[in-house]
Tab-separated table of C-alpha atoms and ligand atoms in Angstrom:
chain	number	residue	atom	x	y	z
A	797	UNK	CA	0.000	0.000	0.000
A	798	UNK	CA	2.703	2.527	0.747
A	799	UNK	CA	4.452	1.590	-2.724
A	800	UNK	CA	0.856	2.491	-4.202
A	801	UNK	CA	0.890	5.461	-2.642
A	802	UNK	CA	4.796	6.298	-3.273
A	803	UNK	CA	3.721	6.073	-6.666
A	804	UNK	CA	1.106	8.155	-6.707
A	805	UNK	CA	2.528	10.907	-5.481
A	806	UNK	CA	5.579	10.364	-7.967
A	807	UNK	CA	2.803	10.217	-10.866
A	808	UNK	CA	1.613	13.586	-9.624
A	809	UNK	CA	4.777	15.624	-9.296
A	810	UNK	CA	5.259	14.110	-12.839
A	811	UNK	CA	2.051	16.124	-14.168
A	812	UNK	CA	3.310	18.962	-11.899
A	813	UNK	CA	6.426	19.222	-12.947
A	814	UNK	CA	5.262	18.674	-17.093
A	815	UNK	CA	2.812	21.671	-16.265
A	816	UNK	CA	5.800	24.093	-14.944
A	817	UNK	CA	7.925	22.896	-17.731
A	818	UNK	CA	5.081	24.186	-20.123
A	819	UNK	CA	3.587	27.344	-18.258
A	820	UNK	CA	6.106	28.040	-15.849
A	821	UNK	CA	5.012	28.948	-12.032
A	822	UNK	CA	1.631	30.493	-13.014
A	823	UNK	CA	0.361	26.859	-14.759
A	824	UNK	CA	2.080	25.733	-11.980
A	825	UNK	CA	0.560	27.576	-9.039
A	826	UNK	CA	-3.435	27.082	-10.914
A	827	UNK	CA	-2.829	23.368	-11.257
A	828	UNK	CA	-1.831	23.277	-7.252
A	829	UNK	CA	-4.964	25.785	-7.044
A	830	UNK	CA	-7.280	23.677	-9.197
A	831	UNK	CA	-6.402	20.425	-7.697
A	832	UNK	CA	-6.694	21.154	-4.111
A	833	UNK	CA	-10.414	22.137	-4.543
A	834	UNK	CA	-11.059	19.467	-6.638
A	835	UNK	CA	-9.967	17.075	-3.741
A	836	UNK	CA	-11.462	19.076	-1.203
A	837	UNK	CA	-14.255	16.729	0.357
A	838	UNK	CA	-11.820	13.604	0.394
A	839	UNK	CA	-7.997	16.116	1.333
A	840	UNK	CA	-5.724	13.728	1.860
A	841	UNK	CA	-3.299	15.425	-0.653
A	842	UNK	CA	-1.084	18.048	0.162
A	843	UNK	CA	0.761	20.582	-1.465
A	844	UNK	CA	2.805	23.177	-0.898
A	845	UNK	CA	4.975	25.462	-3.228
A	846	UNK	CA	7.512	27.774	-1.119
A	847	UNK	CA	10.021	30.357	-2.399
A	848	UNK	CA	14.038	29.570	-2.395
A	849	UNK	CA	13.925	30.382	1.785
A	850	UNK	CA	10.837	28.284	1.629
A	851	UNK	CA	7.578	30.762	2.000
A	852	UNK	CA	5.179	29.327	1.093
A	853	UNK	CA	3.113	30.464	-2.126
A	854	UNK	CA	0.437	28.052	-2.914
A	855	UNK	CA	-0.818	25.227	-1.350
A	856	UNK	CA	-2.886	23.386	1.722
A	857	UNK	CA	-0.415	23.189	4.279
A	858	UNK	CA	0.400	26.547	5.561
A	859	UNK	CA	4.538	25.961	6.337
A	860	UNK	CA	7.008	23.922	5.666
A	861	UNK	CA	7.464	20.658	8.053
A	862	UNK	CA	9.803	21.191	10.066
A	863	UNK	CA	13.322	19.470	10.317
A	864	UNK	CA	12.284	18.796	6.041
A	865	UNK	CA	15.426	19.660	4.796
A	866	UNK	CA	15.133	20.623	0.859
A	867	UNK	CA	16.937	17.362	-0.653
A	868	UNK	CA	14.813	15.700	-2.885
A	869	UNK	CA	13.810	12.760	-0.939
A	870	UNK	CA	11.143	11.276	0.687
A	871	UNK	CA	9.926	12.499	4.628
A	872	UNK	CA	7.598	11.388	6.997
A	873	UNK	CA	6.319	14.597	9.219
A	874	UNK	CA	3.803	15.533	12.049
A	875	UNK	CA	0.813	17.409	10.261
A	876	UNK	CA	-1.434	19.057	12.208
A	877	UNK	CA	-5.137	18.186	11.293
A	878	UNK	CA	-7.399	19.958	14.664
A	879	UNK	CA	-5.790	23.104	16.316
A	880	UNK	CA	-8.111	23.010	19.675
A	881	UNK	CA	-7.439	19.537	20.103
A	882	UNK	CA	-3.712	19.138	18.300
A	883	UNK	CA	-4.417	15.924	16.851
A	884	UNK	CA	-1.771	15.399	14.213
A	885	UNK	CA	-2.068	12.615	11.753
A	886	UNK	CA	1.386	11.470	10.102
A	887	UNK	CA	1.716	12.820	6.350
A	888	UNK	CA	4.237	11.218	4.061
A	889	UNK	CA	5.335	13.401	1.124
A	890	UNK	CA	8.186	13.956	-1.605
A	891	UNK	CA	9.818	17.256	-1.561
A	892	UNK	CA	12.894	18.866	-3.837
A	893	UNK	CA	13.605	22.059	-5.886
A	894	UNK	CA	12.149	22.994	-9.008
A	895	UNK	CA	14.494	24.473	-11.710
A	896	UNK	CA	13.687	27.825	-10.660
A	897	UNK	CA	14.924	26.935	-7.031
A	898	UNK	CA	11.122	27.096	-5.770
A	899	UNK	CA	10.666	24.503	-3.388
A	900	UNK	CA	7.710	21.780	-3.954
A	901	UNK	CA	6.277	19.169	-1.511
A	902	UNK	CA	3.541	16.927	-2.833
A	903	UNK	CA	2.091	14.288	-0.175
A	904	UNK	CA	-0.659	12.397	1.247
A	905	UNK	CA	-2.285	12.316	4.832
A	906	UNK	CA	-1.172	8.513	5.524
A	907	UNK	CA	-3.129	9.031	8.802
A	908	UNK	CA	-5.603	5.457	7.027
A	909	UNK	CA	-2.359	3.914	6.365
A	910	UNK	CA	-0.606	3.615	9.445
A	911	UNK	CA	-3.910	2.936	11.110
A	912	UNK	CA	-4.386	-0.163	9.118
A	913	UNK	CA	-1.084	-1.274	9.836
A	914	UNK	CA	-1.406	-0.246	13.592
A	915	UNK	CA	-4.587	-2.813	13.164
A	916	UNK	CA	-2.718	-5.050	11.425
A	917	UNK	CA	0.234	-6.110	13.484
A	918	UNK	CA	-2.617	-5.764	16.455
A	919	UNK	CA	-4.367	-8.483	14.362
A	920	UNK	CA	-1.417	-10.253	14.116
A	921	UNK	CA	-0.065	-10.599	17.778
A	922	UNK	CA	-3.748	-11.182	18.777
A	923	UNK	CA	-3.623	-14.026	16.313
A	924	UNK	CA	-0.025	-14.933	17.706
A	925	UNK	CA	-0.858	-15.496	21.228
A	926	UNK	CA	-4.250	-17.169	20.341
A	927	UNK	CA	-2.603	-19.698	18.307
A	928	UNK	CA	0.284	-19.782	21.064
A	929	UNK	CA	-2.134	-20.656	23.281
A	930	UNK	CA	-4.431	-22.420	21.370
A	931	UNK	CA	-1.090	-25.292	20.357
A	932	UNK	CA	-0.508	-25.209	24.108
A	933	UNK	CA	-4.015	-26.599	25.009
A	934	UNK	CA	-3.383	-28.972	22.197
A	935	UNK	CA	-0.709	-30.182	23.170
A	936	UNK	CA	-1.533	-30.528	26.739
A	937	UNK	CA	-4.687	-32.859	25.361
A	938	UNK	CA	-2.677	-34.428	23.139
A	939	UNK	CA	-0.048	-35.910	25.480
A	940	UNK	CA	-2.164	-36.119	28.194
A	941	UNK	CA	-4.187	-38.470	25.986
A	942	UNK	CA	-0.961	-40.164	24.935
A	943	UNK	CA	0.073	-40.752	28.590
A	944	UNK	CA	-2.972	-42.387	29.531
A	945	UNK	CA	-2.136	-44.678	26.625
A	946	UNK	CA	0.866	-45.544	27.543
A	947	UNK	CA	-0.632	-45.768	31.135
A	948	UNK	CA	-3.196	-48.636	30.232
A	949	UNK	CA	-0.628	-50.408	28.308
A	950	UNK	CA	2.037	-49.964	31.601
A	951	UNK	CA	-1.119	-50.802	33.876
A	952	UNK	CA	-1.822	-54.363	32.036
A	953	UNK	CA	2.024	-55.356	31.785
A	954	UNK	CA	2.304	-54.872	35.390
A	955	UNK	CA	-0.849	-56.908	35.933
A	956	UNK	CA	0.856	-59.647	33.768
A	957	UNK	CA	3.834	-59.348	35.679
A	958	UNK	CA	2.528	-59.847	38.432
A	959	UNK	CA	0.838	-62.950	37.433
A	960	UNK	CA	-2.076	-62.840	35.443
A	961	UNK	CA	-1.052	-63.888	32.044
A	962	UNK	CA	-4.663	-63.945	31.046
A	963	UNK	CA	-5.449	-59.900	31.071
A	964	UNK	CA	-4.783	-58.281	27.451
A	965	UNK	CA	-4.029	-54.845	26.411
A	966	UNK	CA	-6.785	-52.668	25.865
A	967	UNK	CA	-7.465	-51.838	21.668
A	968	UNK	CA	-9.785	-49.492	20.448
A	969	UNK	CA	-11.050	-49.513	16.734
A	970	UNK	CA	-9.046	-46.054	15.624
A	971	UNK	CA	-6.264	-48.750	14.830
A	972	UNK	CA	-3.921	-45.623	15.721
A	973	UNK	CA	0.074	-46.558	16.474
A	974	UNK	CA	-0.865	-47.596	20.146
A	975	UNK	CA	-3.476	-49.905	18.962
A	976	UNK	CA	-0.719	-51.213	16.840
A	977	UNK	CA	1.907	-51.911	19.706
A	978	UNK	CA	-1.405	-53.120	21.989
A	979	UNK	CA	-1.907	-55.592	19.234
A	980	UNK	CA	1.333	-56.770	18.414
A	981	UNK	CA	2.098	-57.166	22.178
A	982	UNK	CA	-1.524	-59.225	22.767
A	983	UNK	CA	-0.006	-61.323	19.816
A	984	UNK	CA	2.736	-61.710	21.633
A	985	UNK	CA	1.267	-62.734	24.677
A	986	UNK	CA	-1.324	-64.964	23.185
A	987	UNK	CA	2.316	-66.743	22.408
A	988	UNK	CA	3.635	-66.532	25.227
A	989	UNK	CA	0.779	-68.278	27.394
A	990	UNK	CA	0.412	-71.111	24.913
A	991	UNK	CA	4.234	-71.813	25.246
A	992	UNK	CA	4.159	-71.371	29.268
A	993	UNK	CA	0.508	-74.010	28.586
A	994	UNK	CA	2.785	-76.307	26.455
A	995	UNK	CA	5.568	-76.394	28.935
A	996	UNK	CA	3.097	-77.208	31.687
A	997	UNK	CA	1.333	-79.934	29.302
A	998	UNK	CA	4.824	-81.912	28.826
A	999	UNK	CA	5.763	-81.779	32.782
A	1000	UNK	CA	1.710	-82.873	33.680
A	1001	UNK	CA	2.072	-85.286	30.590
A	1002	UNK	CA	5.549	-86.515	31.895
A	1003	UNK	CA	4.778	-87.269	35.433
A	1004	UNK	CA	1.384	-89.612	34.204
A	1005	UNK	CA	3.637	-90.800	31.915
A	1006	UNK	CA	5.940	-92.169	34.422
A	1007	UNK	CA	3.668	-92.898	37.038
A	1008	UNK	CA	2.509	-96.320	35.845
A	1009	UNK	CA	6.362	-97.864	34.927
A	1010	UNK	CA	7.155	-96.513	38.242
A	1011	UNK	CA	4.688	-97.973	40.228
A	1012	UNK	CA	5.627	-101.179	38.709
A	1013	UNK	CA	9.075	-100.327	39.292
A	1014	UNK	CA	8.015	-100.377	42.742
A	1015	UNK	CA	6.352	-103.182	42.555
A	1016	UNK	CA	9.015	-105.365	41.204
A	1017	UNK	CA	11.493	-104.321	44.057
A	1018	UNK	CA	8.747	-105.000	46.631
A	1019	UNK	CA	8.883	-108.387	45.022
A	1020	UNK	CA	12.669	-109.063	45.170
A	1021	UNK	CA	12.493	-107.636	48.890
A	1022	UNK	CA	10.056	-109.884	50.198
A	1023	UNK	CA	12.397	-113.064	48.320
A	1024	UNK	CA	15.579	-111.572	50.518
A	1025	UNK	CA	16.401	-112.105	53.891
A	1026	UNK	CA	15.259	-109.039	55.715
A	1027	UNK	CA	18.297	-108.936	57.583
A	1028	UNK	CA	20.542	-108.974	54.461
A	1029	UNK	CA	22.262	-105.916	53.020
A	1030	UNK	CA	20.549	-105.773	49.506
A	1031	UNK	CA	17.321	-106.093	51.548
A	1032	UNK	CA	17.749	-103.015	53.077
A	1033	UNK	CA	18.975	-101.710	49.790
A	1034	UNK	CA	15.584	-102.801	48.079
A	1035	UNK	CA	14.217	-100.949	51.318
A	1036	UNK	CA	15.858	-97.648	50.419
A	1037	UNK	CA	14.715	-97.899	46.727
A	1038	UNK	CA	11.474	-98.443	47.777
A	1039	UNK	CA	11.745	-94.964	49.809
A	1040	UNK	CA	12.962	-93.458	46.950
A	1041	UNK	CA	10.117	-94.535	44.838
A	1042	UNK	CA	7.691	-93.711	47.075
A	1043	UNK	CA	8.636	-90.278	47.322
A	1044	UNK	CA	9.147	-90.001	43.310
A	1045	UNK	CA	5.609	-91.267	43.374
A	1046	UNK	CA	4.824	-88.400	45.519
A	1047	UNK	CA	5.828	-85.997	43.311
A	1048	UNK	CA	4.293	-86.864	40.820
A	1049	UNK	CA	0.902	-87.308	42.109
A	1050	UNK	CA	1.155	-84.182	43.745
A	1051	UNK	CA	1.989	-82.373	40.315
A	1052	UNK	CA	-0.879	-84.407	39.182
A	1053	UNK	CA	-3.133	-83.090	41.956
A	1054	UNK	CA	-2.306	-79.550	40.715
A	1055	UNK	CA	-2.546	-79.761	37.166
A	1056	UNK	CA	-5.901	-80.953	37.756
A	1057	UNK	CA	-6.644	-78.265	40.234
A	1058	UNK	CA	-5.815	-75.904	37.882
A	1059	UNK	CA	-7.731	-77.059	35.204
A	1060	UNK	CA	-10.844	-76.469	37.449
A	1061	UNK	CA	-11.515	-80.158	36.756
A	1062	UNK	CA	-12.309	-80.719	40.930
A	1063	UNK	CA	-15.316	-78.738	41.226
A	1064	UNK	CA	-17.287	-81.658	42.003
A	1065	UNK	CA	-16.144	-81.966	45.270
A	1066	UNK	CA	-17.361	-78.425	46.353
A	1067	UNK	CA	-20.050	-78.724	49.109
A	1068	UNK	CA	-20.369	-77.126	52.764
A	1069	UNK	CA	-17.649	-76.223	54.340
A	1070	UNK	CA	-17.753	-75.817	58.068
A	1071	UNK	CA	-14.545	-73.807	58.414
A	1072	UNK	CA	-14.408	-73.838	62.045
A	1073	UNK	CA	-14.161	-77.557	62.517
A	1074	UNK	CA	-11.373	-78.114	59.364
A	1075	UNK	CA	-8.877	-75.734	61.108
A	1076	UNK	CA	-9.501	-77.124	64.165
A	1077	UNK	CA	-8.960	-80.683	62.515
A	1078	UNK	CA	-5.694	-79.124	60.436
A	1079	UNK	CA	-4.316	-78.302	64.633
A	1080	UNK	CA	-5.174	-81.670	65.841
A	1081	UNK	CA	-3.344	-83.092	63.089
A	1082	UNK	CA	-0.163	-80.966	63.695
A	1083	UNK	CA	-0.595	-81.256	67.675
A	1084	UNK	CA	2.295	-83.885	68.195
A	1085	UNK	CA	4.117	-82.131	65.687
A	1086	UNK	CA	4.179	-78.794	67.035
A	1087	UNK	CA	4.716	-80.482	70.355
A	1088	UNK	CA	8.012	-82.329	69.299
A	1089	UNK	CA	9.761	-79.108	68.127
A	1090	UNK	CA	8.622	-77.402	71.819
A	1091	UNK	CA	7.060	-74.503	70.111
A	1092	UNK	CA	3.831	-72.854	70.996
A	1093	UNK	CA	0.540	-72.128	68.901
A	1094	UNK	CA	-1.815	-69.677	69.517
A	1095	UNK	CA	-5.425	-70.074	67.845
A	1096	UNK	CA	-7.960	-67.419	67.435
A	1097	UNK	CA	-10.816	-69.254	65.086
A	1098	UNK	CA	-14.295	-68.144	64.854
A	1099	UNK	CA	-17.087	-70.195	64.990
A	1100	UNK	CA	-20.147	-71.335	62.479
A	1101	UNK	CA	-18.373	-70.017	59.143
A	1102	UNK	CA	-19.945	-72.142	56.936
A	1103	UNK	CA	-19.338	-71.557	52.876
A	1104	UNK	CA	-18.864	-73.304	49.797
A	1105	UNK	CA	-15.695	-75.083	48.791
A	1106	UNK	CA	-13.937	-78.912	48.469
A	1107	UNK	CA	-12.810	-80.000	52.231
A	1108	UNK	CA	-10.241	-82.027	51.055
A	1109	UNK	CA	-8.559	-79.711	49.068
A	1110	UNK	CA	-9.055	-76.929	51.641
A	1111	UNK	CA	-7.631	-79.278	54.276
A	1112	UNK	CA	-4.761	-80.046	51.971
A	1113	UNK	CA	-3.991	-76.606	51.620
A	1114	UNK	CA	-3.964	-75.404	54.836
A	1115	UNK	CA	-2.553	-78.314	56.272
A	1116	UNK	CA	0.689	-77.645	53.717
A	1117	UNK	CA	0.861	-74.018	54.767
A	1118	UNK	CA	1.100	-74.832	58.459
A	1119	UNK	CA	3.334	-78.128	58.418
A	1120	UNK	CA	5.548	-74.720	56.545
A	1121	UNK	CA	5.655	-72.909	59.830
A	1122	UNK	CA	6.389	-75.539	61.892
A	1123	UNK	CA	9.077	-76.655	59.344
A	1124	UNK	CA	11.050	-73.861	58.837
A	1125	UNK	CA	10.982	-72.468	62.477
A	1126	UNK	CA	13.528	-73.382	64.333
A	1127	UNK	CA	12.013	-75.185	68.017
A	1128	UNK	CA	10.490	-73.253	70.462
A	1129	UNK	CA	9.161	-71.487	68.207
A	1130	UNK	CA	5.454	-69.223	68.066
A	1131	UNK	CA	2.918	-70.255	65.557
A	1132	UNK	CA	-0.180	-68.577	65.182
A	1133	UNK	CA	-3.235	-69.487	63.594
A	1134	UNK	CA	-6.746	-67.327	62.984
A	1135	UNK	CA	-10.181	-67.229	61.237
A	1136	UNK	CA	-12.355	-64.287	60.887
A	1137	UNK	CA	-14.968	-63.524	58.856
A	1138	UNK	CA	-15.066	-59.786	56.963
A	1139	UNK	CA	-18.283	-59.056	55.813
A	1140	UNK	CA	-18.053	-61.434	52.962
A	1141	UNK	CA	-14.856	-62.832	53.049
A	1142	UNK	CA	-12.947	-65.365	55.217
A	1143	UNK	CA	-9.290	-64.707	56.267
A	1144	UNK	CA	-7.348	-67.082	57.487
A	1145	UNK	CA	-4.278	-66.214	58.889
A	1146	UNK	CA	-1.509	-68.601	59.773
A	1147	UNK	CA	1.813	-66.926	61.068
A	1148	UNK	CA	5.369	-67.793	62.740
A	1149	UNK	CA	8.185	-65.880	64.031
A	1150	UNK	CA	11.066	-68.129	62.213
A	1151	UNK	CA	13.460	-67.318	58.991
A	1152	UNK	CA	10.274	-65.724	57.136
A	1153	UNK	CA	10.917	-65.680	53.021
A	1154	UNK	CA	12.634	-62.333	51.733
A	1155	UNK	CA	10.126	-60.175	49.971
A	1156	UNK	CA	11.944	-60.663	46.821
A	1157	UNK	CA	11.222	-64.605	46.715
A	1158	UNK	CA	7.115	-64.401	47.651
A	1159	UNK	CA	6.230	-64.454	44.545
A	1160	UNK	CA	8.492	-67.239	43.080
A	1161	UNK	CA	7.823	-69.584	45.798
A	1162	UNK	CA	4.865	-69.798	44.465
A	1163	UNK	CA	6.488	-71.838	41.698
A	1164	UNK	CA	6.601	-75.996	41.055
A	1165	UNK	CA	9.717	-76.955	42.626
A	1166	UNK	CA	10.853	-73.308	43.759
A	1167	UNK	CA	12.639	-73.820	47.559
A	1168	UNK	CA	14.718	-71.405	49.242
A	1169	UNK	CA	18.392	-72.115	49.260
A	1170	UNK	CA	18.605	-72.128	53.170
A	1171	UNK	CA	15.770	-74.810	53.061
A	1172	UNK	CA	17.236	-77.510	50.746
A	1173	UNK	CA	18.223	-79.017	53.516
A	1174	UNK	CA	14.688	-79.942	54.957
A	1175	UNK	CA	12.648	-82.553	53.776
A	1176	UNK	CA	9.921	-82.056	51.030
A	1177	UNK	CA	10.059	-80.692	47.172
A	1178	UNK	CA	8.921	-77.421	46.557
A	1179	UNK	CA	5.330	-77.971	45.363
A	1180	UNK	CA	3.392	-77.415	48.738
A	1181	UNK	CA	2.726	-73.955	47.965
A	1182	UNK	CA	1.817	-74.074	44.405
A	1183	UNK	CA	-0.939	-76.640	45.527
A	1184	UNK	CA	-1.926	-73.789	48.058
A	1185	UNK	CA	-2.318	-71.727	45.573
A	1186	UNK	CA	-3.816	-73.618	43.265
A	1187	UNK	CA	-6.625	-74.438	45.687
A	1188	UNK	CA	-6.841	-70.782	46.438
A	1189	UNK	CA	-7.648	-69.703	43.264
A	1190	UNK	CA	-10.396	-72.819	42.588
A	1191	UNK	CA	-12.211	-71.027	45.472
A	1192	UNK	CA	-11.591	-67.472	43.812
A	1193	UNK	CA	-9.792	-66.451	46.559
A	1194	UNK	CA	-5.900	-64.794	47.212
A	1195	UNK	CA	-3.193	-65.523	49.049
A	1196	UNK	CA	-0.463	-63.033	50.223
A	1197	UNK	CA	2.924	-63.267	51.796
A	1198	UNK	CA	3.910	-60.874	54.503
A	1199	UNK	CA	6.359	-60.423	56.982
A	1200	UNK	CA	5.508	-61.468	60.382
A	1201	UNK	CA	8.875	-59.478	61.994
A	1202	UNK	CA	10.364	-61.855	62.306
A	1203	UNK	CA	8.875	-64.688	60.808
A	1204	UNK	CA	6.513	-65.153	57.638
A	1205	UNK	CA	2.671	-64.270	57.509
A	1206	UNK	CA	0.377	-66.281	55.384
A	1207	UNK	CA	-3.012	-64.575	54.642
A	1208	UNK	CA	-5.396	-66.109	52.746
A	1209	UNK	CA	-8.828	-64.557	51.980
A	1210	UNK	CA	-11.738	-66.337	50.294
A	1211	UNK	CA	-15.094	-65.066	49.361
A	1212	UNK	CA	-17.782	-66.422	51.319
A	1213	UNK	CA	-19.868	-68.624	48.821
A	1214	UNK	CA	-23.407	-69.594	49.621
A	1215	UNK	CA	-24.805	-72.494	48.472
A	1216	UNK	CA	-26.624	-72.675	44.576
A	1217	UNK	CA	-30.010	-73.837	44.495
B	294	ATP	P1	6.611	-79.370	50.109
B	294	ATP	O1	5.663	-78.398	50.690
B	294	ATP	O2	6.327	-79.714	48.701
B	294	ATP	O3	6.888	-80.504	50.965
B	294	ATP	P2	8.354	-77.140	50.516
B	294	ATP	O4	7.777	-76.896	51.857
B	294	ATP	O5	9.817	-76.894	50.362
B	294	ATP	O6	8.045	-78.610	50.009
B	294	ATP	P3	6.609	-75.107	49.595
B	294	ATP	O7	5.639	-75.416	50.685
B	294	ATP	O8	6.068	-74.788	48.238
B	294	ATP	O9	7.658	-76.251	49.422
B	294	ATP	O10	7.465	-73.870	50.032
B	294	ATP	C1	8.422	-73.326	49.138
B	294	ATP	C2	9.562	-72.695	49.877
B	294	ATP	O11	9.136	-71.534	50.574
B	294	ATP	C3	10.130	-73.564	50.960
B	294	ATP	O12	11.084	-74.429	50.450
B	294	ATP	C4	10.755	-72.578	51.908
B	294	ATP	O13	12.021	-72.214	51.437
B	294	ATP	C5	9.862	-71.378	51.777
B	294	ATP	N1	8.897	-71.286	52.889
B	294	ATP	C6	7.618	-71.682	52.889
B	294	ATP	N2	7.012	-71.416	54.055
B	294	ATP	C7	7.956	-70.849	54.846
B	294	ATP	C8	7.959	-70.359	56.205
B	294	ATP	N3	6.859	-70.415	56.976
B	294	ATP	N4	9.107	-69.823	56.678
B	294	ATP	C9	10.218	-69.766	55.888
B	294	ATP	N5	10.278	-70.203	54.621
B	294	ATP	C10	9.160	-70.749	54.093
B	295	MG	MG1	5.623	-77.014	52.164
């Protein structure tokens, strides 16, 4: 717009300056004359022809800006537009000598001009900070969206970590990049827990496998014992490898036991459960025990909690977490053993004040075969508390590990489970 302008005014000192060529200062002075008043309702030309000591002569600006020196060259200057109220508007204008040494300034009121560019870069910061701000807020939605992304995805690994190889990540149908990774890492999961099933297949399908040559095995040395003199030496050598396949036998039953457990296939067995007598039972049971080893139990157990669930198993389990205390802590030791009822859930607690299991180690103990270093010296093989929590988890319950200080806190909690009709 200025350029416009610049040109403008250029165009009419052109005609000005053709006109004093031709007619000399008069044409000059009635062209100035003529076009002021033709301009007067819109004025935002000026003019102004001065003398050699700049007076000026004709024209609609009655002196010559000051600080304009007389160079032929473009100025920007104050004009006055109101006296009262001295508003000025800013007037841009050409000014230089005619032949004749008479001074002539031709320019225009850009008062419109620098307003619009006033409004302009007003416009334009306006617009700056809005969009600023605007990206902020974007952003802030964007990676807050992102995060909690990344936070379902972290919230589900965990979950598997922790156990639960079952849960999935969650995928939308946007089929964005993050429904992408949850997809390929579902895939890989899906993978994962058939190879973990497969693993747990061969060991189940191993130990059935083995169980019937074994038993003969067994057998056949029972056999041979009975031909021998009981007071030989390979008689008590057949004795020993009978031991050895009883307890081989063992194991593999009680892997057996779990895999079936596990595969929810002992449901049958669930009926009423009078949990007050079957912990009482468990403590009869491990009365001499406890006895032998000097140490000291202490039993809190409520009374008529009845609920759903197989006895056997639930003795079984039990039974395997408390022969554990009395186990692994040393004699004279203090065992503990409780039943309340929350609202709708049963907790059994059974606790000692022996060698306890570093946190580090609850969860693997939970593992076939998985003993702690400092116990491989005890009898027994590791798979005690994977049937625990085996049958736990056929009753929907959970079991946690905690430490007693010193010692080892079991705390199991089962839902209380009425009877179906
Ligand atoms: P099993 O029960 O099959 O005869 P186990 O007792 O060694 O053998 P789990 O009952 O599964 O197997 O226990 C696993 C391991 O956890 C044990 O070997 C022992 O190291 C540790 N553990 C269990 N209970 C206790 C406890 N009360 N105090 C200290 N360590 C324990
Ligand atoms: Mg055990």
């Amino acid at each position: 717009m200025t350029q416009q302008m610049d040109s403008t005014i250029q165009a009419e000192i052109q005609g000005l300056a053709e006109r004093y060529d031709q007619e000399g200062l008069q044409g000059l002075s009635e062209l100035i004359a003529e076009r002021i008043n033709r301009q007067q309702a819109t004025g935002n030309s000026i003019y102004l022809l001065t003398t050699f000591t700049l007076q000026p002569l004709v024209g609609n600006l009655d002196r010559w800006p000051k600080n304009a020196s007389i160079n032929n060259d473009w100025i920007e200057f104050q004009l006055e537009i109101n006296e009262q109220t001295s508003e000025t508007h800013v007037a841009r204008a050409k000014i230089f000598r005619l032949p004749g040494k008479y001074g002539l300034l031709v320019g225009r009121d850009i008062h419109q001009l620098t307003e619009a560019k006033r409004r302009i870069i007003q416009a334009l910061t306006w617009g700056l900070a809005i969009m600023v701000m605007l990206a902020f807020l974007g952003g802030i939605v964007l990676s807050r969206r992102t995060v909690r992304k990344i936070e379902r995805i972290n919230q589900t690994t965990q979950s598997i970590m922790s156990g639960d190889l079952s849960r999935r990540v969650p995928v939308t149908d946007r089929n964005d990049d993050f429904d992408q990774v949850a997809d390929n890492l579902n895939q890989m999961l899906d993978r994962i827990q058939m190879l973990m099933e497969d693993i747990r297949r061969v060991s189940d399908n191993i130990a059935h496998d083995l169980r019937t040559p074994l038993a003969r095995l067994r057998q056949h040395l029972e056999e041979a014992r009975l031909e021998e003199d009981p007071s030989s030496k390979s008689a008590m050598n057949l004795e020993q490898s009978i031991k050895e396949a009883d307890s081989l036998l063992g194991t593999f039953n009680a892997l057996l036991r779990i895999a079936r457990i596990e595969a929810g296939q002992v449901r049958a067995g669930f009926g009423d459960v009078d949990f007050h007598s079957l912990l009482e039972d468990i403590v009869e049971f491990y009365e001499p025990l406890i006895e032998e080893k000097n140490q000291t139990l202490e039993t809190t157990i409520d009374a008529n909690i009845v609920s759903q669930g197989d006895r056997d198993l639930l003795f079984q389990a039990f039974a395997n977490v408390l022969e554990n205390a009395i186990k692994y802590t040393p004699d004279k030791g203090n065992l503990s053993v409780s039943l309340i009822r929350l609202n709708t859930e049963l907790v059994i607690t059974i606790a000692d004040n022996g060698p306890g299991i570093p946190a580090s180690e609850r969860d693997k103990v939970f593992r076939r075969f998985y003993r702690l270093d400092q116990s491989r010296s005890s009898s027994g093989n590791g798979l005690g508390l994977s049937m625990v929590s085996a049958v736990v988890s056929l009753h929907n319950g959970s079991i946690d590990l905690e430490d007693n200080i010193p010692g080892l806190r079991t705390i199991i909690r089962l839902p209380m489970m009425k009877k179906k009709a």
